[in-house]
mmCIF file of C-alpha atoms in Angstrom:
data_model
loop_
_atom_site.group_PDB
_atom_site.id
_atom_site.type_symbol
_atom_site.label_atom_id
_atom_site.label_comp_id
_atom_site.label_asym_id
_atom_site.label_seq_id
_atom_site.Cartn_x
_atom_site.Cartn_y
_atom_site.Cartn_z
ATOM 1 C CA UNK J 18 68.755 4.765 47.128
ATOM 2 C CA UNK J 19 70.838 5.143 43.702
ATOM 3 C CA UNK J 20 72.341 1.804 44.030
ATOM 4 C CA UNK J 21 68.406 0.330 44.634
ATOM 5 C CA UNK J 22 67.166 2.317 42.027
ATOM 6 C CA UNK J 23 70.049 0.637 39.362
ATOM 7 C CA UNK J 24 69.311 -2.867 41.040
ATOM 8 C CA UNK J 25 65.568 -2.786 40.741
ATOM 9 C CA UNK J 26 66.004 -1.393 36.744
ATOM 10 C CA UNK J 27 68.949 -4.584 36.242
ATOM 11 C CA UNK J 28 66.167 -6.858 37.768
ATOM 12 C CA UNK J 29 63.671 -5.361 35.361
ATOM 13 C CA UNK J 30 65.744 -5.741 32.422
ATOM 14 C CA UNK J 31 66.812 -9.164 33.316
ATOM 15 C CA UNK J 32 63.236 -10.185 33.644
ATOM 16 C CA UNK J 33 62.451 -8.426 30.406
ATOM 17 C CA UNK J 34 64.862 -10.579 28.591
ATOM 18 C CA UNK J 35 63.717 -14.099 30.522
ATOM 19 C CA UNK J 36 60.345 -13.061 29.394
ATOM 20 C CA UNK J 37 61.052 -12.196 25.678
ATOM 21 C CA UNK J 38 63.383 -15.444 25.281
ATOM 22 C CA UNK J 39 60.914 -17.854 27.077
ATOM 23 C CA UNK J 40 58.046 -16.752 24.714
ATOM 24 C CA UNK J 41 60.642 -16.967 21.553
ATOM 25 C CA UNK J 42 61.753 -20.020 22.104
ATOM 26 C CA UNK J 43 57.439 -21.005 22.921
ATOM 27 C CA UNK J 44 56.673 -19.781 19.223
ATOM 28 C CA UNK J 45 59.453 -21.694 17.642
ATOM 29 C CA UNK J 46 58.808 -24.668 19.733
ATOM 30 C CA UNK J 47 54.590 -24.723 19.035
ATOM 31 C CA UNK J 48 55.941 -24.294 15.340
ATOM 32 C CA UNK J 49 57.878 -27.351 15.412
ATOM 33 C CA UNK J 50 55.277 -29.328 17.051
ATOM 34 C CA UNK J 51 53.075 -28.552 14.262
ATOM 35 C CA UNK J 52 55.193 -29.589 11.193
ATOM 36 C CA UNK J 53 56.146 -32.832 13.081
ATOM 37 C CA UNK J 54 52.138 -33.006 13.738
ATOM 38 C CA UNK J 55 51.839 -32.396 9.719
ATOM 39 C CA UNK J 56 54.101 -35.055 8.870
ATOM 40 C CA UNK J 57 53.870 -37.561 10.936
ATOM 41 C CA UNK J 58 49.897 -38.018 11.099
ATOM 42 C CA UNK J 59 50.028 -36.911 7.287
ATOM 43 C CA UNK J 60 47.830 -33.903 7.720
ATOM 44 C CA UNK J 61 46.219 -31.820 4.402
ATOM 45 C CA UNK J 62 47.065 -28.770 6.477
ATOM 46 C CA UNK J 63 49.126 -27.490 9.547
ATOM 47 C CA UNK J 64 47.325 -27.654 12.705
ATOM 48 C CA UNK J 65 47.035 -24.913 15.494
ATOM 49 C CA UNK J 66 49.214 -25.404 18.387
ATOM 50 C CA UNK J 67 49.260 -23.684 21.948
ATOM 51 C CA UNK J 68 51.163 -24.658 24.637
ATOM 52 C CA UNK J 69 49.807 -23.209 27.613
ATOM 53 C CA UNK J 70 51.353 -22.308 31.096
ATOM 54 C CA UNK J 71 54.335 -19.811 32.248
ATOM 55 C CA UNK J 72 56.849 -20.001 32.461
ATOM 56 C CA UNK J 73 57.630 -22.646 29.450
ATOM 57 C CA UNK J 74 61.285 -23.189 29.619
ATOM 58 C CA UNK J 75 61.023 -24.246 33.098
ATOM 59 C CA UNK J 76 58.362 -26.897 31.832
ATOM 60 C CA UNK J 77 60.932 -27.853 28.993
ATOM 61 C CA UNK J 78 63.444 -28.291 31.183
ATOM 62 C CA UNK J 79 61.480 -30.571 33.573
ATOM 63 C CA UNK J 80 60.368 -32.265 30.556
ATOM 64 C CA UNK J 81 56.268 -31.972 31.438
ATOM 65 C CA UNK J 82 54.288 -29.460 29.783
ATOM 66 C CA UNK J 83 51.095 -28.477 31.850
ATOM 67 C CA UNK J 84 48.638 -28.554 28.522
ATOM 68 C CA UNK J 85 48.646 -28.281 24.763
ATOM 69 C CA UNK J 86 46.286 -27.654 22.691
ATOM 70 C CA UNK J 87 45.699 -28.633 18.703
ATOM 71 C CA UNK J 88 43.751 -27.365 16.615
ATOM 72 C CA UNK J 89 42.271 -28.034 12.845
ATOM 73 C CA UNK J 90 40.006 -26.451 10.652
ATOM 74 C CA UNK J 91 39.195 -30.030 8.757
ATOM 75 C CA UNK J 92 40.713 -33.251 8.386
ATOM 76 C CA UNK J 93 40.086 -35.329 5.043
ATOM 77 C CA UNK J 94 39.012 -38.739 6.761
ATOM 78 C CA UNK J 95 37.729 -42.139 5.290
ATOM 79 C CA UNK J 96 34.780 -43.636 6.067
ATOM 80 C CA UNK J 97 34.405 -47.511 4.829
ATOM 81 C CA UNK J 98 36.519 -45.989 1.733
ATOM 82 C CA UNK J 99 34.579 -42.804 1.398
ATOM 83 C CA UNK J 100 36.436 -39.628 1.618
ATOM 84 C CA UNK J 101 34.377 -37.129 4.715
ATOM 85 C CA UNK J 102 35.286 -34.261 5.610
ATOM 86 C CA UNK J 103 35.711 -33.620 9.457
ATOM 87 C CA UNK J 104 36.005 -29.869 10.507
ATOM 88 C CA UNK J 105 36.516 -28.698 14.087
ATOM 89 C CA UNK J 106 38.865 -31.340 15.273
ATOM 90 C CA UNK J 107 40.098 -30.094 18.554
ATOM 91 C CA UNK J 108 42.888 -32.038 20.935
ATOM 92 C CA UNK J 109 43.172 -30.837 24.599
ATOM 93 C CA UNK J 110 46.563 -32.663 26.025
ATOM 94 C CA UNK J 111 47.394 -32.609 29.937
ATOM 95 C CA UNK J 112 49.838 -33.706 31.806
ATOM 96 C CA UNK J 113 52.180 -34.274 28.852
ATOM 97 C CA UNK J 114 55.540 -35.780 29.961
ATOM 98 C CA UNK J 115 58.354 -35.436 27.273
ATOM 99 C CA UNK J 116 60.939 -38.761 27.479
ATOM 100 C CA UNK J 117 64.579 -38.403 28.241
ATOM 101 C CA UNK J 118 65.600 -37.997 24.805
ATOM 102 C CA UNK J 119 62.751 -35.655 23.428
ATOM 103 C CA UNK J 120 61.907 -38.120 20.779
ATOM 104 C CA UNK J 121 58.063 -38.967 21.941
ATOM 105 C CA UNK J 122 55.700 -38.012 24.701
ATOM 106 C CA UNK J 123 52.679 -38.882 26.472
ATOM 107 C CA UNK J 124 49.591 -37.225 28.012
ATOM 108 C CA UNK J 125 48.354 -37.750 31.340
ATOM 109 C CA UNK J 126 44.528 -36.827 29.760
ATOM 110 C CA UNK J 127 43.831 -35.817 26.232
ATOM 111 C CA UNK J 128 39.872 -34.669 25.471
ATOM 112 C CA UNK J 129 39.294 -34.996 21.454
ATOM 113 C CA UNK J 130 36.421 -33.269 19.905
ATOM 114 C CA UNK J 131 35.051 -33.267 16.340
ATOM 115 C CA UNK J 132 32.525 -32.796 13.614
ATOM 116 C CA UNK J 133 31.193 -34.289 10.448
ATOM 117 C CA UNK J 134 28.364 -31.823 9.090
ATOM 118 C CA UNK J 135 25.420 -33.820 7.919
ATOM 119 C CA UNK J 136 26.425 -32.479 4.157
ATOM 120 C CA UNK J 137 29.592 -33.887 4.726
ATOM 121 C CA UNK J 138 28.247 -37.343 6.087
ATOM 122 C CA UNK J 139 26.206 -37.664 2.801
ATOM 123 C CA UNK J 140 29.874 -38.869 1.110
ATOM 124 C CA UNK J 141 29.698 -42.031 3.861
ATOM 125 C CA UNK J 142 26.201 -43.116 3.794
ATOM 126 C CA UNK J 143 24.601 -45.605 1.854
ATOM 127 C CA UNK J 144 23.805 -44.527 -1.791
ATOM 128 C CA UNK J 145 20.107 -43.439 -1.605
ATOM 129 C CA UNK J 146 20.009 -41.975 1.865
ATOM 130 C CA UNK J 147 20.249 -38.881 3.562
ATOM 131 C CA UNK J 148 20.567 -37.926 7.691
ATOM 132 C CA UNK J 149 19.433 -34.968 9.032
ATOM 133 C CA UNK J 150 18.915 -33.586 12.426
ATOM 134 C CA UNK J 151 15.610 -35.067 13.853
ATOM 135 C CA UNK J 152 14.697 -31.854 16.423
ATOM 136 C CA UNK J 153 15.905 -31.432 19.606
ATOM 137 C CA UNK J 154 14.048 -34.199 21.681
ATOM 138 C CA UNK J 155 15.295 -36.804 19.437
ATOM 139 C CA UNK J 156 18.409 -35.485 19.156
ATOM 140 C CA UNK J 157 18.578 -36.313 23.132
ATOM 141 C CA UNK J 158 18.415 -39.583 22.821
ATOM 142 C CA UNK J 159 21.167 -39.934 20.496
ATOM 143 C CA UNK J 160 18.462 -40.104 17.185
ATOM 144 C CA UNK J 161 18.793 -38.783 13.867
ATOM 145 C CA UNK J 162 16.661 -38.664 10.553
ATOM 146 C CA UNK J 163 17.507 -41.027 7.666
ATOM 147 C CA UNK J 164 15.244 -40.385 4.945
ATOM 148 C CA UNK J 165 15.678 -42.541 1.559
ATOM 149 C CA UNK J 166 14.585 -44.660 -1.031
ATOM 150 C CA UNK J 167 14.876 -48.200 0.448
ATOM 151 C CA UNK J 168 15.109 -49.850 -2.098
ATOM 152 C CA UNK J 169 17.869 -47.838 -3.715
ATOM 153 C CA UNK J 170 20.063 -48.129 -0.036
ATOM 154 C CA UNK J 171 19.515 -52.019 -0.132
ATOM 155 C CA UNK J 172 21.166 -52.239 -3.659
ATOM 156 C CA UNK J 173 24.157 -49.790 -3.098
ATOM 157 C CA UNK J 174 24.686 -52.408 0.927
ATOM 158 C CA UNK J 175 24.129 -55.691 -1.398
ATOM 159 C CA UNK J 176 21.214 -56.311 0.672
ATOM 160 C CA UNK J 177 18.973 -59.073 -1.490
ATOM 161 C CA UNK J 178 14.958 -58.781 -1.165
ATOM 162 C CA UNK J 179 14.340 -62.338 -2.293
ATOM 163 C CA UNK J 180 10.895 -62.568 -2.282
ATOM 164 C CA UNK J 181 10.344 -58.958 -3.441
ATOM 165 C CA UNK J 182 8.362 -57.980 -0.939
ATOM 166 C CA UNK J 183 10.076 -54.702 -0.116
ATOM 167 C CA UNK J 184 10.483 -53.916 -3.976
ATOM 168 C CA UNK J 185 6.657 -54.697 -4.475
ATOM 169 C CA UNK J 186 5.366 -53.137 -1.317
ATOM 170 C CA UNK J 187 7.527 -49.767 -1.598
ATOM 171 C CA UNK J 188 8.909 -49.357 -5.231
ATOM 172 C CA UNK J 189 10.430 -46.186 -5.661
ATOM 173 C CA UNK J 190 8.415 -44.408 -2.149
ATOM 174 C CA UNK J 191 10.724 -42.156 -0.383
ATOM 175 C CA UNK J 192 10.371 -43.119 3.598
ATOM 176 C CA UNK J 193 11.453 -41.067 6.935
ATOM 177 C CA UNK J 194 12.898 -43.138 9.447
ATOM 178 C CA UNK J 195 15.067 -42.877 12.484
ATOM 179 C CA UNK J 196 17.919 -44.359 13.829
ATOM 180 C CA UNK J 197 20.297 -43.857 16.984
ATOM 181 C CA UNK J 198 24.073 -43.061 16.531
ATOM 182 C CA UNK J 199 26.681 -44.459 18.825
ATOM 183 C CA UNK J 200 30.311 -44.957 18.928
ATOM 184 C CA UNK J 201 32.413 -48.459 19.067
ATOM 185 C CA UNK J 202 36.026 -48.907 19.639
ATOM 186 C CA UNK J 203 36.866 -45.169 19.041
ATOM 187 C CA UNK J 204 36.886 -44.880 15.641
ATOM 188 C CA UNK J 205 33.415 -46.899 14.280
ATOM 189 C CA UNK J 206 30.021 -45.101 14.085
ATOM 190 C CA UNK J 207 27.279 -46.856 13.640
ATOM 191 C CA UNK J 208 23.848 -46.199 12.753
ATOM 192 C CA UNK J 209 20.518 -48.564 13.803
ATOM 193 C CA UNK J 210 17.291 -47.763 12.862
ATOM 194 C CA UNK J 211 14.320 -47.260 15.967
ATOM 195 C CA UNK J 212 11.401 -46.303 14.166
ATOM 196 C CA UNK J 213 10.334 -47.137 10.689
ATOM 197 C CA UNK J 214 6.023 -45.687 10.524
ATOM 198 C CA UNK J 215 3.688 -45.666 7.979
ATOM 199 C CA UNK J 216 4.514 -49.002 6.185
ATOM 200 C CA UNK J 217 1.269 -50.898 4.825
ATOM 201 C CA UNK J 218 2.542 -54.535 5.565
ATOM 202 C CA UNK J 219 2.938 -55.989 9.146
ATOM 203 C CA UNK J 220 5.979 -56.454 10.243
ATOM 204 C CA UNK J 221 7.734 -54.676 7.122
ATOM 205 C CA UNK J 222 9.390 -52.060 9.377
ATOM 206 C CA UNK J 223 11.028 -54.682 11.930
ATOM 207 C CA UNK J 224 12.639 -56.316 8.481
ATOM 208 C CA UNK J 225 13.733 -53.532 7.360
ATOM 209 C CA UNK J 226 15.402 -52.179 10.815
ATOM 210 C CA UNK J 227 17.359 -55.684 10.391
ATOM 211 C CA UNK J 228 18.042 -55.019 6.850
ATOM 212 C CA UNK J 229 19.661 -51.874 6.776
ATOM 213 C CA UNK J 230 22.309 -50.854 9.176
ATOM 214 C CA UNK J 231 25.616 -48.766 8.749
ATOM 215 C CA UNK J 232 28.936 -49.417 10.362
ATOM 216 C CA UNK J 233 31.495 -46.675 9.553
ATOM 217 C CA UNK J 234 35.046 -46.519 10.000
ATOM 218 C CA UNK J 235 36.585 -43.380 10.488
ATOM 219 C CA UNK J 236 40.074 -43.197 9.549
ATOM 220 C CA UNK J 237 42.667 -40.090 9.377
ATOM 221 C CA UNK J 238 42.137 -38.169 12.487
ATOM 222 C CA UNK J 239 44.987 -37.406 14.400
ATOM 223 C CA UNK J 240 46.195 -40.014 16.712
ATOM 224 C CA UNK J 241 45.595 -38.231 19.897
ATOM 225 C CA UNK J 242 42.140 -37.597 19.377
ATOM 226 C CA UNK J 243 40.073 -40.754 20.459
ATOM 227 C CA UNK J 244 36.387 -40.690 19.906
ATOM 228 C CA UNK J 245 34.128 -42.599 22.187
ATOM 229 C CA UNK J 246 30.570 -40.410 21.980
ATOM 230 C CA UNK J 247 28.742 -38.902 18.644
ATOM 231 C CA UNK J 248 25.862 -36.421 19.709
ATOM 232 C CA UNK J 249 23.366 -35.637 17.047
ATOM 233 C CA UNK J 250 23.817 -31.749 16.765
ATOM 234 C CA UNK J 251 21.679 -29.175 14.540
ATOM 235 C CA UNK J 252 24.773 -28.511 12.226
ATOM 236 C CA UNK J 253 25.907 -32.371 12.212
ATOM 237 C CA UNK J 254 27.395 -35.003 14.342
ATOM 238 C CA UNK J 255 29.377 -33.828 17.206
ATOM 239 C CA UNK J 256 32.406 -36.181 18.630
ATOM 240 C CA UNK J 257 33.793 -35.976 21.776
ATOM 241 C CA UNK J 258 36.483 -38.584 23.805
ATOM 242 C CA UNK J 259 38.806 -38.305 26.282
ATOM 243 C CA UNK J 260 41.976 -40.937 27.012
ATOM 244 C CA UNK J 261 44.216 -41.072 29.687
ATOM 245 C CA UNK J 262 48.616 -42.180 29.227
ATOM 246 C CA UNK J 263 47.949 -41.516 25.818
ATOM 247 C CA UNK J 264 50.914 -41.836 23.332
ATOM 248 C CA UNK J 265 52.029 -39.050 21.262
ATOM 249 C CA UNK J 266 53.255 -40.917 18.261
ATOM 250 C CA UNK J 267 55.450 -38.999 15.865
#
């Protein structure tokens, strides 16, 4: 029973110390991946890492990590030359399978998420114009509210009016619109206008849905998070993709 007793206490202590060194060598490694995260994608700040399932030097050693996650208060983005801020960008990696020589990786699924407050968004938009959340059954179908002096967000997209008719018919009015947000080729938002009421000329509003019309390009996020979906949220736009053998450059 003595000799079991001093076993069982060794095979506790020798546990102990697999435990302590597997989750040592996890904080330096999730530490690592950040500041290579940093660099590489040229980051403003140092995002959150996690590397999730146990044991993790088994994982190393078979060079496949279950999941990690990344995580970032705000990126500074462009949009068409505009610096936006993007907060909540989120990176959910699966499957990730580390090559032979540790120098790059790929993920078997990686889910990206994001967000662009409407304040933030204001940076991006035409000159003149404001979106807002348009209330929760127009927010289902993808629709938010651009309110704006049209005339103002003609001039700042070099939009010409030349028979005046939009200058003449609306001067300096302030109009409510909206317009339905989609995604296109992962990193492009764009923004159509549906419904344009309350204009006094026929057929104004359909000229004016053709007129104005946003295409943004968001650059800067990190290259594992690939947008494909923007949902219209009450505190701003809400991104959300998911790839599959994506590459972990860096």
């Amino acid at each position: 029973m003595r000799a079991l007793r001093i076993l069982l206490v060794f095979v506790v202590i020798i546990c102990g110390l697999f435990v302590a060194a597997d989750r040592l060598a996890l904080h330096y490694a999730e530490g690592k991946v950040a500041d290579r995260i940093q660099s590489s994608q040229g980051l403003d700040s140092k995002p959150d890492v996690s590397v999730k399932g146990f044991p993790f030097l088994t994982q190393v050693a078979a060079k496949s990590l279950d999941e990690v996650d990344v995580g970032l208060d705000h990126v500074t983005a462009t949009a068409d030359g505009h610096a936006v801020r993007v907060t909540d960008v989120k990176a959910v990696l699966k499957d990730v399978r580390i090559d032979s020589s540790f120098s790059s990786a790929t993920a078997g699924t990686a889910d990206g998420s994001a967000r662009i407050s409407y304040a933030d968004l204001a940076t991006a938009v035409p000159k003149g114009a404001t979106v807002s959340y348009a209330g929760a059954a127009r927010a289902a179908k993808g629709q938010v509210k651009v309110s704006g002096k049209v005339t103002e967000v003609m001039r700042a997209m070099h939009i010409d009016d030349p028979s005046g008719l939009v200058d003449k018919v609306l001067g300096n009015k302030t109009l409510t619109a909206y317009g339905t947000v989609t995604m296109s080729g992962g990193d492009t938002l764009k923004l159509r206008l549906d419904d344009v009421a309350g204009l006094p000329v026929p057929g104004l509003a359909d000229q004016i849905k053709k007129l104005v019309k946003s295409d943004m390009k968001i650059d800067g996020l990190p290259s594992a998070v690939k947008l494909s979906k923007v949902t219209p949220a009450q505190d701003g736009l809400r991104f959300t993709g998911t790839g599959t053998n994506v590459p972990l450059e860096g």
